[in-house]
Amino acid sequence: MGLFDDDFYSTKVSRRSHRESKDSKRFGSRKWAVSRPRRSLATWQVSVISSVISAVVAVLLFGVVTGELTDEHAGSSAVIDKVEMSSGDPYDRLIQAAAAVRPAVVSIINHKEDNKEENVLDESSLGSGVIYKKDKDKALIITNNHVIEGSGKLEVVTVDGETRKAELVGADKVTDIAVLSVDAAGINTVAQIGDSSKLRLGETVIAIGNPLGLGDTLTSGIISYTDRTIPVSLNQDGVYDWEQDVIQTDAAINEGNSGGALVDLNGKVIGINTMKISDTGVEGLGFAIPANHVMETADELVANGKIARAYLGVYSVDLNNPYVPLDEEQRKALNLPDSVKEGVVVLDVVGPAKEAGLKLNDVITAFNGEPITSTLSLRKYLYDKTKIGDDLMVTYYRDGVKNEVKVKLLEKPEE
């Protein structure tokens, strides 16, 4: 006898059970253990019917709980499809996603103007790109602006090792996006672009690119953060003068991965790899520009060859610049009220600002009534909240006196 009374579950009737049954009738006592009697044909029929009914009820309950049977059209096939998807090998999804995008990822070689010898390349001369569209006889490739910056000649190398001459369609330094074109003959795979707004924390992703010249390299990781804002220096002078909204991932990204694809498990490009944080003791901090932002820029570059932005025409330094702080003598020369703690000091004026009468050492504190606290906030307001031809009301202090002036914004000239 085990932990449970085996006779209770037995289909056989033991002699002991017969005796206990008689004793029970004799003494009229409660039955503590009951053996199963031998089943008749009718009993078997009842059992079969009960089993069928139980199975149907179980399926219906399962459908209600999982939300699959929401209407008369959501039959058992929906449940089966979901089970089949969930029972698949997750590593197979990695393989399939990589296979779908890999032929659309190219290596980019930038033969820079300052390289006298065409075959001499440094790490900054190598990058990656993604074929995202075919337009008649041309294939269009997305990459980073810093990959093609300063180029004298551009080439792309396809996944099968073929080298093709590339032409620059357009580039934008602020968003760090550029579009190239190559002859579309023989190019059969175009990457599908996903919706980066639907990314989830912890989602598995793949990075494909050309790190250190090792083309067609694949790494994997997860989405560490879906919408990270990080400061960047547009002029590479160490002063942060812009902010980039990026996807953070721990997939390995190295020199040459820039411009390559960040791909979800559905085989869709959800970001363009752009940078990583490289320092002693730092690992797994890579960043990609979200696909939705990339496509907005790419479409305008294809249409116009550039991104047109409003232009004020001031060169400035932050009143509270942490890198080059103003000394007491400089602050005293501005003659600002004690209440003015933040703003930008005008160093030079051209174009619209000059026409409106702004001058050296004017301290701008607001645009259209909204506070301007730094050169970064000044630039973000102009790029995000104004357009070419707008009238901008500028609030500023000159020799301690508060003033306002209306400036008509023009198109930012190419640098």
PDB file of C-alpha atoms in Angstrom, residues 208-385:
ATOM      1  CA  ILE A 208      24.219  43.208 -39.599  1.00  0.00           C
ATOM      2  CA  GLY A 209      27.123  45.161 -41.024  1.00  0.00           C
ATOM      3  CA  ASN A 210      30.790  45.544 -41.883  1.00  0.00           C
ATOM      4  CA  PRO A 211      32.710  45.914 -38.581  1.00  0.00           C
ATOM      5  CA  LEU A 212      36.438  46.555 -39.034  1.00  0.00           C
ATOM      6  CA  GLY A 213      36.094  45.545 -42.678  1.00  0.00           C
ATOM      7  CA  LEU A 214      34.700  42.108 -41.801  1.00  0.00           C
ATOM      8  CA  GLY A 215      31.724  42.384 -44.124  1.00  0.00           C
ATOM      9  CA  ASP A 216      28.504  40.427 -43.729  1.00  0.00           C
ATOM     10  CA  THR A 217      28.944  40.110 -39.959  1.00  0.00           C
ATOM     11  CA  LEU A 218      25.965  39.193 -37.791  1.00  0.00           C
ATOM     12  CA  THR A 219      25.556  39.855 -34.050  1.00  0.00           C
ATOM     13  CA  SER A 220      22.503  39.565 -31.833  1.00  0.00           C
ATOM     14  CA  GLY A 221      21.199  41.039 -28.602  1.00  0.00           C
ATOM     15  CA  ILE A 222      18.123  42.682 -27.152  1.00  0.00           C
ATOM     16  CA  ILE A 223      16.480  46.084 -27.069  1.00  0.00           C
ATOM     17  CA  SER A 224      17.956  47.617 -23.924  1.00  0.00           C
ATOM     18  CA  TYR A 225      15.912  50.816 -24.207  1.00  0.00           C
ATOM     19  CA  THR A 226      13.375  51.772 -26.849  1.00  0.00           C
ATOM     20  CA  ASP A 227      13.718  55.572 -26.882  1.00  0.00           C
ATOM     21  CA  ARG A 228      16.963  56.915 -25.414  1.00  0.00           C
ATOM     22  CA  THR A 229      17.986  60.565 -25.834  1.00  0.00           C
ATOM     23  CA  ILE A 230      21.741  61.102 -25.913  1.00  0.00           C
ATOM     24  CA  PRO A 231      23.793  64.282 -26.459  1.00  0.00           C
ATOM     25  CA  VAL A 232      26.022  64.504 -29.538  1.00  0.00           C
ATOM     26  CA  SER A 233      28.553  66.950 -30.914  1.00  0.00           C
ATOM     27  CA  LEU A 234      27.703  67.817 -34.513  1.00  0.00           C
ATOM     28  CA  ASN A 235      31.085  69.436 -35.121  1.00  0.00           C
ATOM     29  CA  GLN A 236      33.058  66.763 -33.246  1.00  0.00           C
ATOM     30  CA  ASP A 237      34.555  69.499 -31.074  1.00  0.00           C
ATOM     31  CA  GLY A 238      33.587  67.912 -27.759  1.00  0.00           C
ATOM     32  CA  VAL A 239      30.757  70.382 -27.139  1.00  0.00           C
ATOM     33  CA  TYR A 240      27.325  68.746 -27.135  1.00  0.00           C
ATOM     34  CA  ASP A 241      25.173  70.845 -29.463  1.00  0.00           C
ATOM     35  CA  TRP A 242      22.448  68.372 -30.420  1.00  0.00           C
ATOM     36  CA  GLU A 243      20.435  65.486 -29.017  1.00  0.00           C
ATOM     37  CA  GLN A 244      19.727  62.255 -30.863  1.00  0.00           C
ATOM     38  CA  ASP A 245      16.767  59.979 -30.157  1.00  0.00           C
ATOM     39  CA  VAL A 246      18.035  56.412 -30.481  1.00  0.00           C
ATOM     40  CA  ILE A 247      17.317  52.756 -29.784  1.00  0.00           C
ATOM     41  CA  GLN A 248      19.726  51.275 -27.248  1.00  0.00           C
ATOM     42  CA  THR A 249      20.875  47.678 -27.780  1.00  0.00           C
ATOM     43  CA  ASP A 250      23.495  45.317 -26.389  1.00  0.00           C
ATOM     44  CA  ALA A 251      24.077  43.693 -29.796  1.00  0.00           C
ATOM     45  CA  ALA A 252      27.772  44.131 -30.606  1.00  0.00           C
ATOM     46  CA  ILE A 253      28.351  47.259 -32.727  1.00  0.00           C
ATOM     47  CA  ASN A 254      31.880  48.199 -33.781  1.00  0.00           C
ATOM     48  CA  GLU A 255      33.715  50.516 -36.174  1.00  0.00           C
ATOM     49  CA  GLY A 256      32.257  49.842 -39.621  1.00  0.00           C
ATOM     50  CA  ASN A 257      28.844  48.744 -38.322  1.00  0.00           C
ATOM     51  CA  SER A 258      27.624  52.333 -38.768  1.00  0.00           C
ATOM     52  CA  GLY A 259      24.873  52.526 -41.366  1.00  0.00           C
ATOM     53  CA  GLY A 260      24.046  48.833 -41.055  1.00  0.00           C
ATOM     54  CA  ALA A 261      20.740  47.241 -40.157  1.00  0.00           C
ATOM     55  CA  LEU A 262      19.202  46.571 -36.762  1.00  0.00           C
ATOM     56  CA  VAL A 263      16.634  43.873 -37.489  1.00  0.00           C
ATOM     57  CA  ASP A 264      13.745  42.328 -35.539  1.00  0.00           C
ATOM     58  CA  LEU A 265      12.817  38.647 -35.588  1.00  0.00           C
ATOM     59  CA  ASN A 266      10.298  39.289 -38.374  1.00  0.00           C
ATOM     60  CA  GLY A 267      13.192  40.191 -40.657  1.00  0.00           C
ATOM     61  CA  LYS A 268      12.328  43.897 -40.752  1.00  0.00           C
ATOM     62  CA  VAL A 269      14.773  46.776 -40.308  1.00  0.00           C
ATOM     63  CA  ILE A 270      13.761  48.719 -37.204  1.00  0.00           C
ATOM     64  CA  GLY A 271      16.880  50.877 -36.913  1.00  0.00           C
ATOM     65  CA  ILE A 272      20.127  52.016 -38.535  1.00  0.00           C
ATOM     66  CA  ASN A 273      23.171  51.339 -36.357  1.00  0.00           C
ATOM     67  CA  THR A 274      24.980  54.597 -35.748  1.00  0.00           C
ATOM     68  CA  MET A 275      27.246  54.600 -32.682  1.00  0.00           C
ATOM     69  CA  LYS A 276      28.409  52.947 -29.496  1.00  0.00           C
ATOM     70  CA  ILE A 277      29.913  54.089 -26.214  1.00  0.00           C
ATOM     71  CA  SER A 278      33.505  52.928 -26.140  1.00  0.00           C
ATOM     72  CA  ASP A 279      35.398  53.327 -22.899  1.00  0.00           C
ATOM     73  CA  THR A 280      37.244  51.250 -20.335  1.00  0.00           C
ATOM     74  CA  GLY A 281      34.824  49.001 -18.515  1.00  0.00           C
ATOM     75  CA  VAL A 282      31.925  49.764 -20.873  1.00  0.00           C
ATOM     76  CA  GLU A 283      30.131  46.967 -22.731  1.00  0.00           C
ATOM     77  CA  GLY A 284      26.892  46.484 -24.595  1.00  0.00           C
ATOM     78  CA  LEU A 285      26.001  50.147 -25.186  1.00  0.00           C
ATOM     79  CA  GLY A 286      25.174  50.427 -28.873  1.00  0.00           C
ATOM     80  CA  PHE A 287      22.703  52.800 -30.485  1.00  0.00           C
ATOM     81  CA  ALA A 288      20.601  52.851 -33.645  1.00  0.00           C
ATOM     82  CA  ILE A 289      18.474  55.575 -35.209  1.00  0.00           C
ATOM     83  CA  PRO A 290      14.816  54.422 -35.182  1.00  0.00           C
ATOM     84  CA  ALA A 291      13.529  53.353 -38.599  1.00  0.00           C
ATOM     85  CA  ASN A 292      10.581  55.775 -38.474  1.00  0.00           C
ATOM     86  CA  HIS A 293      12.943  58.747 -38.048  1.00  0.00           C
ATOM     87  CA  VAL A 294      15.266  57.379 -40.720  1.00  0.00           C
ATOM     88  CA  MET A 295      12.539  57.066 -43.333  1.00  0.00           C
ATOM     89  CA  GLU A 296      11.261  60.614 -42.788  1.00  0.00           C
ATOM     90  CA  THR A 297      14.748  61.942 -43.481  1.00  0.00           C
ATOM     91  CA  ALA A 298      15.477  59.512 -46.332  1.00  0.00           C
ATOM     92  CA  ASP A 299      12.273  60.412 -48.184  1.00  0.00           C
ATOM     93  CA  GLU A 300      13.099  64.130 -48.056  1.00  0.00           C
ATOM     94  CA  LEU A 301      16.694  63.499 -49.124  1.00  0.00           C
ATOM     95  CA  VAL A 302      15.499  61.530 -52.162  1.00  0.00           C
ATOM     96  CA  ALA A 303      12.973  64.234 -53.037  1.00  0.00           C
ATOM     97  CA  ASN A 304      15.160  67.310 -52.473  1.00  0.00           C
ATOM     98  CA  GLY A 305      18.750  66.121 -51.966  1.00  0.00           C
ATOM     99  CA  LYS A 306      18.864  67.862 -48.586  1.00  0.00           C
ATOM    100  CA  ILE A 307      16.870  68.676 -45.445  1.00  0.00           C
ATOM    101  CA  ALA A 308      15.593  72.242 -45.532  1.00  0.00           C
ATOM    102  CA  ARG A 309      15.562  73.912 -42.104  1.00  0.00           C
ATOM    103  CA  ALA A 310      14.800  77.378 -40.784  1.00  0.00           C
ATOM    104  CA  TYR A 311      17.790  79.648 -40.157  1.00  0.00           C
ATOM    105  CA  LEU A 312      18.214  82.481 -37.651  1.00  0.00           C
ATOM    106  CA  GLY A 313      21.875  83.330 -38.251  1.00  0.00           C
ATOM    107  CA  VAL A 314      23.418  83.594 -34.790  1.00  0.00           C
ATOM    108  CA  TYR A 315      26.574  82.003 -33.428  1.00  0.00           C
ATOM    109  CA  SER A 316      26.345  81.736 -29.687  1.00  0.00           C
ATOM    110  CA  VAL A 317      27.750  80.381 -26.444  1.00  0.00           C
ATOM    111  CA  ASP A 318      25.728  79.273 -23.432  1.00  0.00           C
ATOM    112  CA  LEU A 319      25.475  81.753 -20.593  1.00  0.00           C
ATOM    113  CA  ASN A 320      26.101  78.785 -18.295  1.00  0.00           C
ATOM    114  CA  ASN A 321      28.497  76.857 -20.506  1.00  0.00           C
ATOM    115  CA  PRO A 322      29.966  74.005 -18.402  1.00  0.00           C
ATOM    116  CA  TYR A 323      32.904  73.569 -20.788  1.00  0.00           C
ATOM    117  CA  VAL A 324      33.909  77.200 -21.333  1.00  0.00           C
ATOM    118  CA  PRO A 325      32.299  79.103 -18.433  1.00  0.00           C
ATOM    119  CA  LEU A 326      32.171  82.880 -18.566  1.00  0.00           C
ATOM    120  CA  ASP A 327      34.442  84.576 -16.043  1.00  0.00           C
ATOM    121  CA  GLU A 328      33.312  87.356 -13.704  1.00  0.00           C
ATOM    122  CA  GLU A 329      34.613  90.109 -15.948  1.00  0.00           C
ATOM    123  CA  GLN A 330      32.707  88.790 -18.967  1.00  0.00           C
ATOM    124  CA  ARG A 331      29.483  88.451 -16.980  1.00  0.00           C
ATOM    125  CA  LYS A 332      29.890  91.957 -15.631  1.00  0.00           C
ATOM    126  CA  ALA A 333      30.289  93.305 -19.177  1.00  0.00           C
ATOM    127  CA  LEU A 334      26.890  91.834 -20.104  1.00  0.00           C
ATOM    128  CA  ASN A 335      25.266  93.879 -17.318  1.00  0.00           C
ATOM    129  CA  LEU A 336      22.488  91.327 -16.863  1.00  0.00           C
ATOM    130  CA  PRO A 337      19.848  91.544 -14.116  1.00  0.00           C
ATOM    131  CA  ASP A 338      20.396  89.074 -11.288  1.00  0.00           C
ATOM    132  CA  SER A 339      17.188  87.275 -12.325  1.00  0.00           C
ATOM    133  CA  VAL A 340      18.674  86.209 -15.690  1.00  0.00           C
ATOM    134  CA  LYS A 341      20.477  82.935 -15.067  1.00  0.00           C
ATOM    135  CA  GLU A 342      20.130  81.141 -18.414  1.00  0.00           C
ATOM    136  CA  GLY A 343      20.275  82.045 -22.084  1.00  0.00           C
ATOM    137  CA  VAL A 344      22.713  82.260 -24.999  1.00  0.00           C
ATOM    138  CA  VAL A 345      25.264  84.980 -25.611  1.00  0.00           C
ATOM    139  CA  VAL A 346      25.499  86.111 -29.250  1.00  0.00           C
ATOM    140  CA  LEU A 347      29.052  85.906 -30.596  1.00  0.00           C
ATOM    141  CA  ASP A 348      28.296  86.756 -34.227  1.00  0.00           C
ATOM    142  CA  VAL A 349      25.268  87.521 -36.388  1.00  0.00           C
ATOM    143  CA  VAL A 350      24.599  86.984 -40.083  1.00  0.00           C
ATOM    144  CA  GLY A 351      21.603  86.717 -42.378  1.00  0.00           C
ATOM    145  CA  PRO A 352      18.163  87.164 -40.769  1.00  0.00           C
ATOM    146  CA  ALA A 353      19.520  87.977 -37.289  1.00  0.00           C
ATOM    147  CA  LYS A 354      21.750  90.717 -38.652  1.00  0.00           C
ATOM    148  CA  GLU A 355      18.906  92.163 -40.720  1.00  0.00           C
ATOM    149  CA  ALA A 356      16.732  92.283 -37.589  1.00  0.00           C
ATOM    150  CA  GLY A 357      19.397  94.234 -35.645  1.00  0.00           C
ATOM    151  CA  LEU A 358      20.763  91.603 -33.220  1.00  0.00           C
ATOM    152  CA  LYS A 359      24.353  92.314 -32.142  1.00  0.00           C
ATOM    153  CA  LEU A 360      27.411  90.890 -30.396  1.00  0.00           C
ATOM    154  CA  ASN A 361      26.852  90.231 -26.648  1.00  0.00           C
ATOM    155  CA  ASP A 362      23.061  90.262 -26.893  1.00  0.00           C
ATOM    156  CA  VAL A 363      21.707  87.555 -24.582  1.00  0.00           C
ATOM    157  CA  ILE A 364      18.764  85.640 -26.085  1.00  0.00           C
ATOM    158  CA  THR A 365      16.396  84.225 -23.461  1.00  0.00           C
ATOM    159  CA  ALA A 366      13.201  83.279 -25.352  1.00  0.00           C
ATOM    160  CA  PHE A 367      11.627  82.445 -28.724  1.00  0.00           C
ATOM    161  CA  ASN A 368       7.920  83.236 -29.093  1.00  0.00           C
ATOM    162  CA  GLY A 369       7.696  83.374 -25.292  1.00  0.00           C
ATOM    163  CA  GLU A 370       9.300  79.961 -24.714  1.00  0.00           C
ATOM    164  CA  PRO A 371      12.542  79.941 -22.663  1.00  0.00           C
ATOM    165  CA  ILE A 372      15.823  79.412 -24.518  1.00  0.00           C
ATOM    166  CA  THR A 373      18.382  78.139 -22.009  1.00  0.00           C
ATOM    167  CA  SER A 374      21.224  76.943 -24.251  1.00  0.00           C
ATOM    168  CA  THR A 375      22.500  76.728 -27.807  1.00  0.00           C
ATOM    169  CA  LEU A 376      21.058  73.209 -27.881  1.00  0.00           C
ATOM    170  CA  SER A 377      17.573  74.409 -26.947  1.00  0.00           C
ATOM    171  CA  LEU A 378      17.908  77.252 -29.491  1.00  0.00           C
ATOM    172  CA  ARG A 379      18.725  74.804 -32.280  1.00  0.00           C
ATOM    173  CA  LYS A 380      16.035  72.303 -31.271  1.00  0.00           C
ATOM    174  CA  TYR A 381      13.385  75.032 -31.245  1.00  0.00           C
ATOM    175  CA  LEU A 382      14.379  76.238 -34.701  1.00  0.00           C
ATOM    176  CA  TYR A 383      14.557  72.755 -36.224  1.00  0.00           C
ATOM    177  CA  ASP A 384      11.500  71.251 -34.531  1.00  0.00           C
ATOM    178  CA  LYS A 385       9.057  74.124 -34.088  1.00  0.00           C
TER     179      LYS A 385
END
